[in-house]
GROMACS .gro file of C-alpha atoms in nm:
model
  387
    1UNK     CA    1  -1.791  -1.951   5.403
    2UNK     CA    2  -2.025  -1.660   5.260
    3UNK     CA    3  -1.815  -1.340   5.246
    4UNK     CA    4  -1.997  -1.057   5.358
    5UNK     CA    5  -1.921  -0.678   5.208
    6UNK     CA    6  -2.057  -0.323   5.363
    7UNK     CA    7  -2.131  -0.037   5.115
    8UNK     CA    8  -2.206   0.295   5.183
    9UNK     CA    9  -2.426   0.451   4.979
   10UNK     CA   10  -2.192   0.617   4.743
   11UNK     CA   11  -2.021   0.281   4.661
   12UNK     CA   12  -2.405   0.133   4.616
   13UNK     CA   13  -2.467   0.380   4.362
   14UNK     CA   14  -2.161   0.343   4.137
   15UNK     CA   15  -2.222  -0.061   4.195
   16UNK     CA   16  -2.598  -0.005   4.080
   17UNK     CA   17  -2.479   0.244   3.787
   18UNK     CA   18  -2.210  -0.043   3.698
   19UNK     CA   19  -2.504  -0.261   3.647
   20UNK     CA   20  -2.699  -0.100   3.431
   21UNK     CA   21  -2.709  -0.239   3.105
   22UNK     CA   22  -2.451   0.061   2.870
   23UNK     CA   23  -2.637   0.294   2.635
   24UNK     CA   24  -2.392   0.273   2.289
   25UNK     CA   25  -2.407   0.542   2.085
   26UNK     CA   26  -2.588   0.461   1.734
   27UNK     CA   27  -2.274   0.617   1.566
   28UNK     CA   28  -1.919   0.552   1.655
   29UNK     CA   29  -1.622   0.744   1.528
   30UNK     CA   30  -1.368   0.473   1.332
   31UNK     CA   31  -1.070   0.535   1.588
   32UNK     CA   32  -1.318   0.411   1.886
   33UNK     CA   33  -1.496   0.140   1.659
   34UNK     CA   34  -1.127  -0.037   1.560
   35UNK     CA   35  -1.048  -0.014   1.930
   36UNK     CA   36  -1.371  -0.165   2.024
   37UNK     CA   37  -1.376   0.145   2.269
   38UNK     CA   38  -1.741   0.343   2.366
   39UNK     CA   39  -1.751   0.673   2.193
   40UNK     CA   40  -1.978   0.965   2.269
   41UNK     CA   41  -2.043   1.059   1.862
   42UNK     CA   42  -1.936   1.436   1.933
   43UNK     CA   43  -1.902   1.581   1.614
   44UNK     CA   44  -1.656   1.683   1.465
   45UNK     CA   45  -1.432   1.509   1.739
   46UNK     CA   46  -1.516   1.268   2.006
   47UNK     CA   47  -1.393   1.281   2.388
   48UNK     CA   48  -1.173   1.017   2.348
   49UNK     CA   49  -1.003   1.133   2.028
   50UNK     CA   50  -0.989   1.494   2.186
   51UNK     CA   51  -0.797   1.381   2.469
   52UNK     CA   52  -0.539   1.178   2.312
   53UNK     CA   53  -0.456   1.483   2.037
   54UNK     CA   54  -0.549   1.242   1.738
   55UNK     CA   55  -0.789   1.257   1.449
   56UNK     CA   56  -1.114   1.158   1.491
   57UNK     CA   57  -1.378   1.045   1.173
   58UNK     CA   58  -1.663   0.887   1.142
   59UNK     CA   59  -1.756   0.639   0.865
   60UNK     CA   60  -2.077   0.723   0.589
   61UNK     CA   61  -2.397   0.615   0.733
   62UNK     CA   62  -2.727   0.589   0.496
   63UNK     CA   63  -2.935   0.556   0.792
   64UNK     CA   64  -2.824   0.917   0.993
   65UNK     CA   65  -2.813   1.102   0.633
   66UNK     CA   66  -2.452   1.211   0.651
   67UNK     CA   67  -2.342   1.125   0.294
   68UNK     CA   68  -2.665   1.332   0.177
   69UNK     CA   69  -2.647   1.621   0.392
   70UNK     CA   70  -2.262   1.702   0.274
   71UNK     CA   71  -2.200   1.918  -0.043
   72UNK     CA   72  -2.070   1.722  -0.331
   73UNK     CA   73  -1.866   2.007  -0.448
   74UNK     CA   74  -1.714   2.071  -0.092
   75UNK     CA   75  -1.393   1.857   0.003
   76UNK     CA   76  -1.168   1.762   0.366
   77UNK     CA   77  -0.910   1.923   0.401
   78UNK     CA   78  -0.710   1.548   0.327
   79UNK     CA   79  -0.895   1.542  -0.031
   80UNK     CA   80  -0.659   1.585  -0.308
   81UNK     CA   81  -0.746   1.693  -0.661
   82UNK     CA   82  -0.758   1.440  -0.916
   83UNK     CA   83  -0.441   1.465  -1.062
   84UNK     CA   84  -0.273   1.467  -0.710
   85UNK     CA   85  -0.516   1.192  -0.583
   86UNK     CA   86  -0.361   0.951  -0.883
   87UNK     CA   87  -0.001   1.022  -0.788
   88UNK     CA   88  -0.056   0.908  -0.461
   89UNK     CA   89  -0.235   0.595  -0.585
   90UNK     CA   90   0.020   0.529  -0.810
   91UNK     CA   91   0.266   0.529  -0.516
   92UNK     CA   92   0.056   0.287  -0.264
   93UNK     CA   93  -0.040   0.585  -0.069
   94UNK     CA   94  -0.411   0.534  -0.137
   95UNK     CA   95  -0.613   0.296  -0.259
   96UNK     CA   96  -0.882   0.336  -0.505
   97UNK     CA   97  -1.040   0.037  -0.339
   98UNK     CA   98  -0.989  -0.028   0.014
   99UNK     CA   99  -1.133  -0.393  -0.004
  100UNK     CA  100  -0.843  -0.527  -0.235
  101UNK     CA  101  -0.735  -0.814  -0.194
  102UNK     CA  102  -0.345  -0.855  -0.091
  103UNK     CA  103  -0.307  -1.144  -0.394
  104UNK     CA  104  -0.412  -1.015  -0.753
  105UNK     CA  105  -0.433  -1.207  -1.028
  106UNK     CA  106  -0.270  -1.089  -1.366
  107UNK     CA  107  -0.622  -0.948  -1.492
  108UNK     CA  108  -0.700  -0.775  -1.186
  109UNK     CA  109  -0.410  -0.571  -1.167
  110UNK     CA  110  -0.456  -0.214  -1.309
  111UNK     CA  111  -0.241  -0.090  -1.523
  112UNK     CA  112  -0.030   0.249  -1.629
  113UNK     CA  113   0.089   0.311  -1.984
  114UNK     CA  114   0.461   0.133  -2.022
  115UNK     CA  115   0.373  -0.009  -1.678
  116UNK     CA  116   0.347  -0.396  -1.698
  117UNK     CA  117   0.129  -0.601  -1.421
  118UNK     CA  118   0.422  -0.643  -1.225
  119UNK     CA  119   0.587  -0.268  -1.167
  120UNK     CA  120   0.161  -0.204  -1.065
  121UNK     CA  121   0.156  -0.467  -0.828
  122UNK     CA  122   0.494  -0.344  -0.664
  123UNK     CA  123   0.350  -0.004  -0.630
  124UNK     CA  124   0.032  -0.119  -0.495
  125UNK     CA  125   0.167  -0.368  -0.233
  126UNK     CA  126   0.516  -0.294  -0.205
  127UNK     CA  127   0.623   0.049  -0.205
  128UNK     CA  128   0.429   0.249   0.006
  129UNK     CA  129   0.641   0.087   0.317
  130UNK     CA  130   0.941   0.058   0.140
  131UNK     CA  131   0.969   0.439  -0.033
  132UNK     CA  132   1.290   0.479  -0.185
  133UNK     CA  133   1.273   0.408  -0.548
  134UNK     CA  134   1.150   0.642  -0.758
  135UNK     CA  135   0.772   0.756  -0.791
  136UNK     CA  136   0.583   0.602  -1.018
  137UNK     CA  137   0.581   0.888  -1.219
  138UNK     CA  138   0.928   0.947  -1.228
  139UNK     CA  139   1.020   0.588  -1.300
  140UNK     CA  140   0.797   0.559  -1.594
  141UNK     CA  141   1.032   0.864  -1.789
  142UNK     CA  142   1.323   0.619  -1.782
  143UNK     CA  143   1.166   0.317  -1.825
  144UNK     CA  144   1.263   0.268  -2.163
  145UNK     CA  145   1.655   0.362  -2.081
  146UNK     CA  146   1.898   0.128  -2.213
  147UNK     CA  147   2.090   0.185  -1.877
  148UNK     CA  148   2.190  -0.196  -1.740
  149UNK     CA  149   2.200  -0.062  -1.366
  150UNK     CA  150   1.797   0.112  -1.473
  151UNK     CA  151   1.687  -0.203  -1.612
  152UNK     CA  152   1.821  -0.496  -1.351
  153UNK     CA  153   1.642  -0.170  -1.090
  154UNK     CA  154   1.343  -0.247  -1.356
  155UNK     CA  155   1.387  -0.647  -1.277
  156UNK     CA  156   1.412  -0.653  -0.954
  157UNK     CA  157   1.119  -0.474  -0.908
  158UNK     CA  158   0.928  -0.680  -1.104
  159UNK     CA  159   1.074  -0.966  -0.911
  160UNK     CA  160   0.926  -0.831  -0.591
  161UNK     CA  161   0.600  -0.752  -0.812
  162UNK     CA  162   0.536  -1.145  -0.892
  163UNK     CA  163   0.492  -1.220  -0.465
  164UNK     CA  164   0.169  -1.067  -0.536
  165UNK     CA  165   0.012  -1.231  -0.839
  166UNK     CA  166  -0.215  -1.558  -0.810
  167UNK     CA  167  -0.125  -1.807  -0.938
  168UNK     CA  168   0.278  -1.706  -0.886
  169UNK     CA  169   0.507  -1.646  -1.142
  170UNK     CA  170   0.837  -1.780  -1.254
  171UNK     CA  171   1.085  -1.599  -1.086
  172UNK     CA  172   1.380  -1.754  -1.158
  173UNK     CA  173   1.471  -1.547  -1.479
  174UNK     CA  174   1.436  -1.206  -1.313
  175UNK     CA  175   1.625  -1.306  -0.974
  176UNK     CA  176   1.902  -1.364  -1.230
  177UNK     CA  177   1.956  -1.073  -1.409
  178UNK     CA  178   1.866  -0.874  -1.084
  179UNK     CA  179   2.154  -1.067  -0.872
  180UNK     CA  180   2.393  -1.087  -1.188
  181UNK     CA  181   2.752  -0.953  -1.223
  182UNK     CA  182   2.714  -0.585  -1.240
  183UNK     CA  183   3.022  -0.336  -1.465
  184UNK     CA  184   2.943  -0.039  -1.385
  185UNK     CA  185   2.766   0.092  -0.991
  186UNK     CA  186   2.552   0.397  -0.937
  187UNK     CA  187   2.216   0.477  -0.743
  188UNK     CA  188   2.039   0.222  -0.928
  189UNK     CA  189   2.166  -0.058  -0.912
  190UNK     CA  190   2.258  -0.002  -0.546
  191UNK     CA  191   1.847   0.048  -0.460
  192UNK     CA  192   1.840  -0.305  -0.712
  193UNK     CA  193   2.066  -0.475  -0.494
  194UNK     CA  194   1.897  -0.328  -0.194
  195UNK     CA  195   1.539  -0.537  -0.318
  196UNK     CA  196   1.721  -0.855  -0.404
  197UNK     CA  197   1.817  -0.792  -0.027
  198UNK     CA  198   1.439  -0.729   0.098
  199UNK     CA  199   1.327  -1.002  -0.171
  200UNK     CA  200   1.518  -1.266  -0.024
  201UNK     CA  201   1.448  -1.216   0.320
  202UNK     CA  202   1.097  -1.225   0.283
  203UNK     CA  203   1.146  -1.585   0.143
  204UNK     CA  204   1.371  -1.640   0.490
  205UNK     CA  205   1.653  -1.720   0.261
  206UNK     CA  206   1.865  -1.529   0.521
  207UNK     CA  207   2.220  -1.599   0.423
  208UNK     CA  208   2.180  -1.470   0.078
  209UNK     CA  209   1.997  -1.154   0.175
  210UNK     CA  210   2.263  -1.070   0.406
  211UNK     CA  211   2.535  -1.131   0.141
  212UNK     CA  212   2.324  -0.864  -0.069
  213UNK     CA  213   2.287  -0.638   0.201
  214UNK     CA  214   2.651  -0.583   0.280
  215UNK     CA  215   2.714  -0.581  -0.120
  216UNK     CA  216   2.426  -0.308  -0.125
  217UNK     CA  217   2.615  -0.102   0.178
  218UNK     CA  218   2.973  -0.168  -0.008
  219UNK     CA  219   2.802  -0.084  -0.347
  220UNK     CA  220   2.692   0.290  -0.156
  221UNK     CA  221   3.002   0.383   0.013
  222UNK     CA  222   3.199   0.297  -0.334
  223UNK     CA  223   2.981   0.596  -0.528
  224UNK     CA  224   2.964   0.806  -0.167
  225UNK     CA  225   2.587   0.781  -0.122
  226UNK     CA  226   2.636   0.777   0.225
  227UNK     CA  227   2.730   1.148   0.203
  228UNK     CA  228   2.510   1.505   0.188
  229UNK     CA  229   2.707   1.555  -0.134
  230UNK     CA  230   2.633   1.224  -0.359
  231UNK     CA  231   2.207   1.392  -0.339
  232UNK     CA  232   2.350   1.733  -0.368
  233UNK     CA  233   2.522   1.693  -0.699
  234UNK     CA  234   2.218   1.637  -0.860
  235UNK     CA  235   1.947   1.865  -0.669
  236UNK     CA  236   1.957   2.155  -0.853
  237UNK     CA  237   1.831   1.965  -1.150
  238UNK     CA  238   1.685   1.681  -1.040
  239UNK     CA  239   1.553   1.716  -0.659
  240UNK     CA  240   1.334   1.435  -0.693
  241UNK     CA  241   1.639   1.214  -0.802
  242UNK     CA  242   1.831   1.315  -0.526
  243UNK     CA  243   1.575   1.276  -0.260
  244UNK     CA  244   1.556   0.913  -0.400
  245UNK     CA  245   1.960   0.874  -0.310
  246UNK     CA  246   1.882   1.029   0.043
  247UNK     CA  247   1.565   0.747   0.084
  248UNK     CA  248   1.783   0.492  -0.031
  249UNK     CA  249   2.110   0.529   0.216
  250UNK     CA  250   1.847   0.542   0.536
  251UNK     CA  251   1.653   0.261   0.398
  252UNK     CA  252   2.004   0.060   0.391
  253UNK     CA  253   2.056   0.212   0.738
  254UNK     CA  254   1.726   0.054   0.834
  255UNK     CA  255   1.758  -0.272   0.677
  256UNK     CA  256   2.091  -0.340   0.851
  257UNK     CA  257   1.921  -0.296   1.178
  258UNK     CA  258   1.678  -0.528   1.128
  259UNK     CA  259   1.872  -0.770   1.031
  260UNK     CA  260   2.089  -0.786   1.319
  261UNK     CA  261   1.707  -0.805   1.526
  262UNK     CA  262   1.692  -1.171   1.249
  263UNK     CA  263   2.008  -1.259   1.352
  264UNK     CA  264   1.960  -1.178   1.700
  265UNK     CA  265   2.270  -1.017   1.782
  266UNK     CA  266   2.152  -0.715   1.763
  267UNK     CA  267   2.514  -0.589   1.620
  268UNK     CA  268   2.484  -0.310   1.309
  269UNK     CA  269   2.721  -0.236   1.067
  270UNK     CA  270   2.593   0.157   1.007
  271UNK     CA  271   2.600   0.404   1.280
  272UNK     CA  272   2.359   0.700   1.196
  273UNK     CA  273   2.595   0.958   1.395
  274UNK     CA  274   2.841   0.880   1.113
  275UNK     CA  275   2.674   1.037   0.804
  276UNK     CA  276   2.526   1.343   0.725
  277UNK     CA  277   2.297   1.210   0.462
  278UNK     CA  278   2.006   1.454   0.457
  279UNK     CA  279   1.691   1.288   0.593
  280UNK     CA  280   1.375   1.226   0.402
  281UNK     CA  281   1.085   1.455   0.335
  282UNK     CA  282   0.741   1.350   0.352
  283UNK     CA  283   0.595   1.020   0.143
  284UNK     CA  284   0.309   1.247   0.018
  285UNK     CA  285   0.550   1.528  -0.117
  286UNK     CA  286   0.749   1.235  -0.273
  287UNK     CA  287   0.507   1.093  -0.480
  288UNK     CA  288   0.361   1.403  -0.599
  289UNK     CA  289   0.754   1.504  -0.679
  290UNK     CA  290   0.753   1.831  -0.479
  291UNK     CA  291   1.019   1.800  -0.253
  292UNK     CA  292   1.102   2.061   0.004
  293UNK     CA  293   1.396   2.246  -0.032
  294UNK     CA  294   1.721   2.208   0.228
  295UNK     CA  295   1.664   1.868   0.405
  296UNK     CA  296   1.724   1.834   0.789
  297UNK     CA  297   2.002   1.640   0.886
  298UNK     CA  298   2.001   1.353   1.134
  299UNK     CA  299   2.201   1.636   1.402
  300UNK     CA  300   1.879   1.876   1.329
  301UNK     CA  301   1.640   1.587   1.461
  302UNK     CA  302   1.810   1.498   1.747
  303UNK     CA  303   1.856   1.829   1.864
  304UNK     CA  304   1.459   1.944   1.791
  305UNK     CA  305   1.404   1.973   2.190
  306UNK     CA  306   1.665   2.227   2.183
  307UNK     CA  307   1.603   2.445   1.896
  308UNK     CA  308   1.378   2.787   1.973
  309UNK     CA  309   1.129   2.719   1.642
  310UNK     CA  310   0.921   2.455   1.568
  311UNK     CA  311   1.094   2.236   1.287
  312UNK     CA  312   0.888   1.961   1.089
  313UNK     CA  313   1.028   1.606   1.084
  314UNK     CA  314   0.926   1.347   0.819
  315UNK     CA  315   0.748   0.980   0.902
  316UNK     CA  316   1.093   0.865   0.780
  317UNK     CA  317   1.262   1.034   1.015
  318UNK     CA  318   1.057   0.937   1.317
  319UNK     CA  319   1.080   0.543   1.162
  320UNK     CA  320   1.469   0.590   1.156
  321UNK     CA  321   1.471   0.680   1.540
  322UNK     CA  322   1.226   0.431   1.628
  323UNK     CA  323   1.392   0.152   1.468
  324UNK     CA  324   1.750   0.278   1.662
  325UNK     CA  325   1.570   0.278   1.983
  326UNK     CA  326   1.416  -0.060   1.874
  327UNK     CA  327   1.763  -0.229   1.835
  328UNK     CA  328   1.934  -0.027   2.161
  329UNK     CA  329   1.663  -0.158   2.386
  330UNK     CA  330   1.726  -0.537   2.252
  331UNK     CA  331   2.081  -0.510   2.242
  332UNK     CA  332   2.090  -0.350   2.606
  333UNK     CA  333   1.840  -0.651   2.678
  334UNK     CA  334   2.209  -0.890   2.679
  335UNK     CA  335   2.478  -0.645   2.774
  336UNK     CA  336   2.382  -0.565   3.222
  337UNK     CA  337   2.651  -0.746   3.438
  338UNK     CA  338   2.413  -0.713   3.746
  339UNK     CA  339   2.082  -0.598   3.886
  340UNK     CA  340   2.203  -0.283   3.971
  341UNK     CA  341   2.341  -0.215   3.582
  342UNK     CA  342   1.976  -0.370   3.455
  343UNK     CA  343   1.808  -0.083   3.662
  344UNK     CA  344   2.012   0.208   3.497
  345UNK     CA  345   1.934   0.043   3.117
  346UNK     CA  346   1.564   0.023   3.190
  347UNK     CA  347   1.552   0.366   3.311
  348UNK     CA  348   1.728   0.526   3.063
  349UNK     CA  349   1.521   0.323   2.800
  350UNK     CA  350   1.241   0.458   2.955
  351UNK     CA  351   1.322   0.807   2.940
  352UNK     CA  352   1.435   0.739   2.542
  353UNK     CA  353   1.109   0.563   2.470
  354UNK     CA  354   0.870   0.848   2.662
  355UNK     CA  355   1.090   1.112   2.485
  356UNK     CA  356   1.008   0.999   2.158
  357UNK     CA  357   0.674   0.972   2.213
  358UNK     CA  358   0.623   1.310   2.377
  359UNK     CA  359   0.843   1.493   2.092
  360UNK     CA  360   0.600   1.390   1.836
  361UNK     CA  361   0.364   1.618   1.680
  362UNK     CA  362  -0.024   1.630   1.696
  363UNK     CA  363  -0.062   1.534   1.348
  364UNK     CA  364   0.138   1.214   1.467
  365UNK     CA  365  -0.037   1.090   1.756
  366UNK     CA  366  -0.194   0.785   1.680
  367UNK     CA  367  -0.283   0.651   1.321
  368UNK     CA  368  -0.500   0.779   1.069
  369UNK     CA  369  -0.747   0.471   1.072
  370UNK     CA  370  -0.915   0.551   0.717
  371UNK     CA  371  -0.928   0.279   0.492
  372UNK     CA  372  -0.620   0.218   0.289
  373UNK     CA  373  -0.466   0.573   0.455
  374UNK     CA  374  -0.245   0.459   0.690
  375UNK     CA  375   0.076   0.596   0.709
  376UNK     CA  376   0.256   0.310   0.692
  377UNK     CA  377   0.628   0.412   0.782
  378UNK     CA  378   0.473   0.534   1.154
  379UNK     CA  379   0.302   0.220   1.143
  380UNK     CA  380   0.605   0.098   1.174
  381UNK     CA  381   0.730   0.297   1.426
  382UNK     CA  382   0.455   0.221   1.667
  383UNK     CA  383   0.488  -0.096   1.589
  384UNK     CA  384   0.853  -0.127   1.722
  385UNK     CA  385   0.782   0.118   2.026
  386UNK     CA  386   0.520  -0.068   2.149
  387UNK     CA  387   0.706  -0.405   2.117
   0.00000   0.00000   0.00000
């Protein structure tokens, strides 16, 4: 049977439009080009980009004469002095060369002074998604300290460090001293334990990660790092220090959701309403060691609707609520009794899910799709929001 359709003209013209073969721009902008999405080239931002509030670039291109027509003394507003730009590179949070490989071998891997290959390659591959440890910077003053909780910090660190060499190392000695009997329990060795945790669950050895993850959270309660006043004591001399503490608790916080999301019981240990831990400032202030004075608290965040002035929330911060409405909506997945119950989960879900999108700022709307630029704790974030 031959199906037969009537047009009007109007419809005829769209179909014979749809038909014609697309005109692509010579020049796409990199958000549309990683998409695989048409873009109209408008410089300095295209359509598309304009209308979902995120930043728009376009790569170098020899053949249009971009690279030659800019200024070699002018700079982005992203470019960072040298000093500055080496900080951040030191931290993960660029890469002097984009196409690295994710496996270096020992002679590849660059090198600081009193860094070995190992505390690089944990930087490089490591860090930048797991920020709590000190900056690179910061690290390398009290490298040489004789401190046992400093040095199994040191070890484990290392130990994550050797995942990334080809051929692999032998790890056995450093899992040892990093998972040994410990005398004496401060900040260190808790973030120490806290790796052995992360380092063992990337292997899937699951039942000893979790035995180091509640040794970690017992290990931080014993000191009081899960209170304001643990980072306090120390910010008047040392903010950088105690911004590490504050990194650390919410990274445990973090950790112990996601291991209930491996277990798949979805059950936490850590409640965030409990503490009043400040929360974290950005990665980029961090590894250039300028924090911000008076960090918000986790009550500030959730009440940023509310408030009458514009307040500035960290990627941390917005990774911390995304991973609680991560582990709600999976949890809630198992609790509804009926269809009825189901309906008023999903709905308030919903409303969580489009609040936290529509609460975030312009500069956070979509990723920054430069080269080895992405920040990767909203990575994250989107990641579990759009799961």
């Amino acid at each position: 049977m031959t199906h037969a359709c009537t047009f009007t003209d109007h419809n005829s013209e769209v179909d014979l439009m749809d038909r014609r073969p697309a005109t692509r721009s010579s020049l796409a902008c990199i958000p549309c080009r990683n998409q695989h999405l048409r873009c109209d080239a408008v410089s300095p931002s295209c359509s598309r980009c304009q209308g979902l509030s995120r930043p728009c670039s376009y790569p170098e291109s020899r053949r249009t004469g971009r690279s030659r027509a800019r200024k070699p003394t002018s700079q982005s507003p992203l470019t960072v002095s040298t000093p500055a730009q080496s900080l951040l590179e030191d931290c993960g949070l660029l890469q002097p060369n984009s196409n690295q490989p994710v496996f270096t071998t020992i002679s590849d891997a660059g090198s600081s002074p009193g860094f070995d290959t190992l505390l690089n390659l944990y930087y490089q591959r490591f860090h930048c998604s797991h920020p709590f440890v000190l900056p690179k910077a910061a690290l390398q003053d009290i490298l040489t300290a004789e401190t046992p909780s400093i040095q199994r910090l040191i070890s484990a660190m290392r130990y994550i460090g050797s995942f990334y060499t080809d051929p692999p190392l032998n790890q056995t000695t450093l899992a040892d001293i990093s998972t040994g009997p410990t005398d004496v329990v401060d900040g260190f060795s808790v973030q120490a334990t806290l790796l052995m945790a992360l380092a063992k669950s990337m292997c899937s050895e699951q039942a000893p990660s979790e035995e180091l993850l509640t040794k970690a959270i017992q290990q931080a309660k014993s000191i009081g790092m899960h209170t304001k006043s643990f980072a306090d004591a120390v910010e008047a001399y040392n903010s950088v220090l105690a911004e590490s503490w504050r990194r650390t608790w919410w990274m445990i916080y973090v950790v112990d959701s996601n291991f209930s999301v491996i277990r798949r019981d979805h059950r936490t240990t850590l409640n965030s309403a409990d503490y009043d831990v400040g929360l974290p400032c950005e990665d980029q202030y961090y590894c250039l060691m300028e924090i911000p004075r008076g960090a918000p608290s986790w009550q500030d965040y959730c009440n940023r609707e509310f408030t009458l002035e514009e307040k500035h929330f960290s990627s941390f911060a917005y990774f911390i609520d995304a991973n609680d409405i991560f582990v709600s909506s999976l949890r809630a997945s198992h609790e509804f009794q009926d269809v009825s119950e189901a309906e008023t989960l999903c709905d308030n879900l919903e409303a969580t899910i489009a609040g936290w999108f529509l609460m975030l700022p312009a500069s956070k709307r979509g990723l920054c799709v430069k080269p080895a630029s992405v920040d990767q704790l909203m990575f994250q974030a989107y990641m579990m929001m759009y799961t």
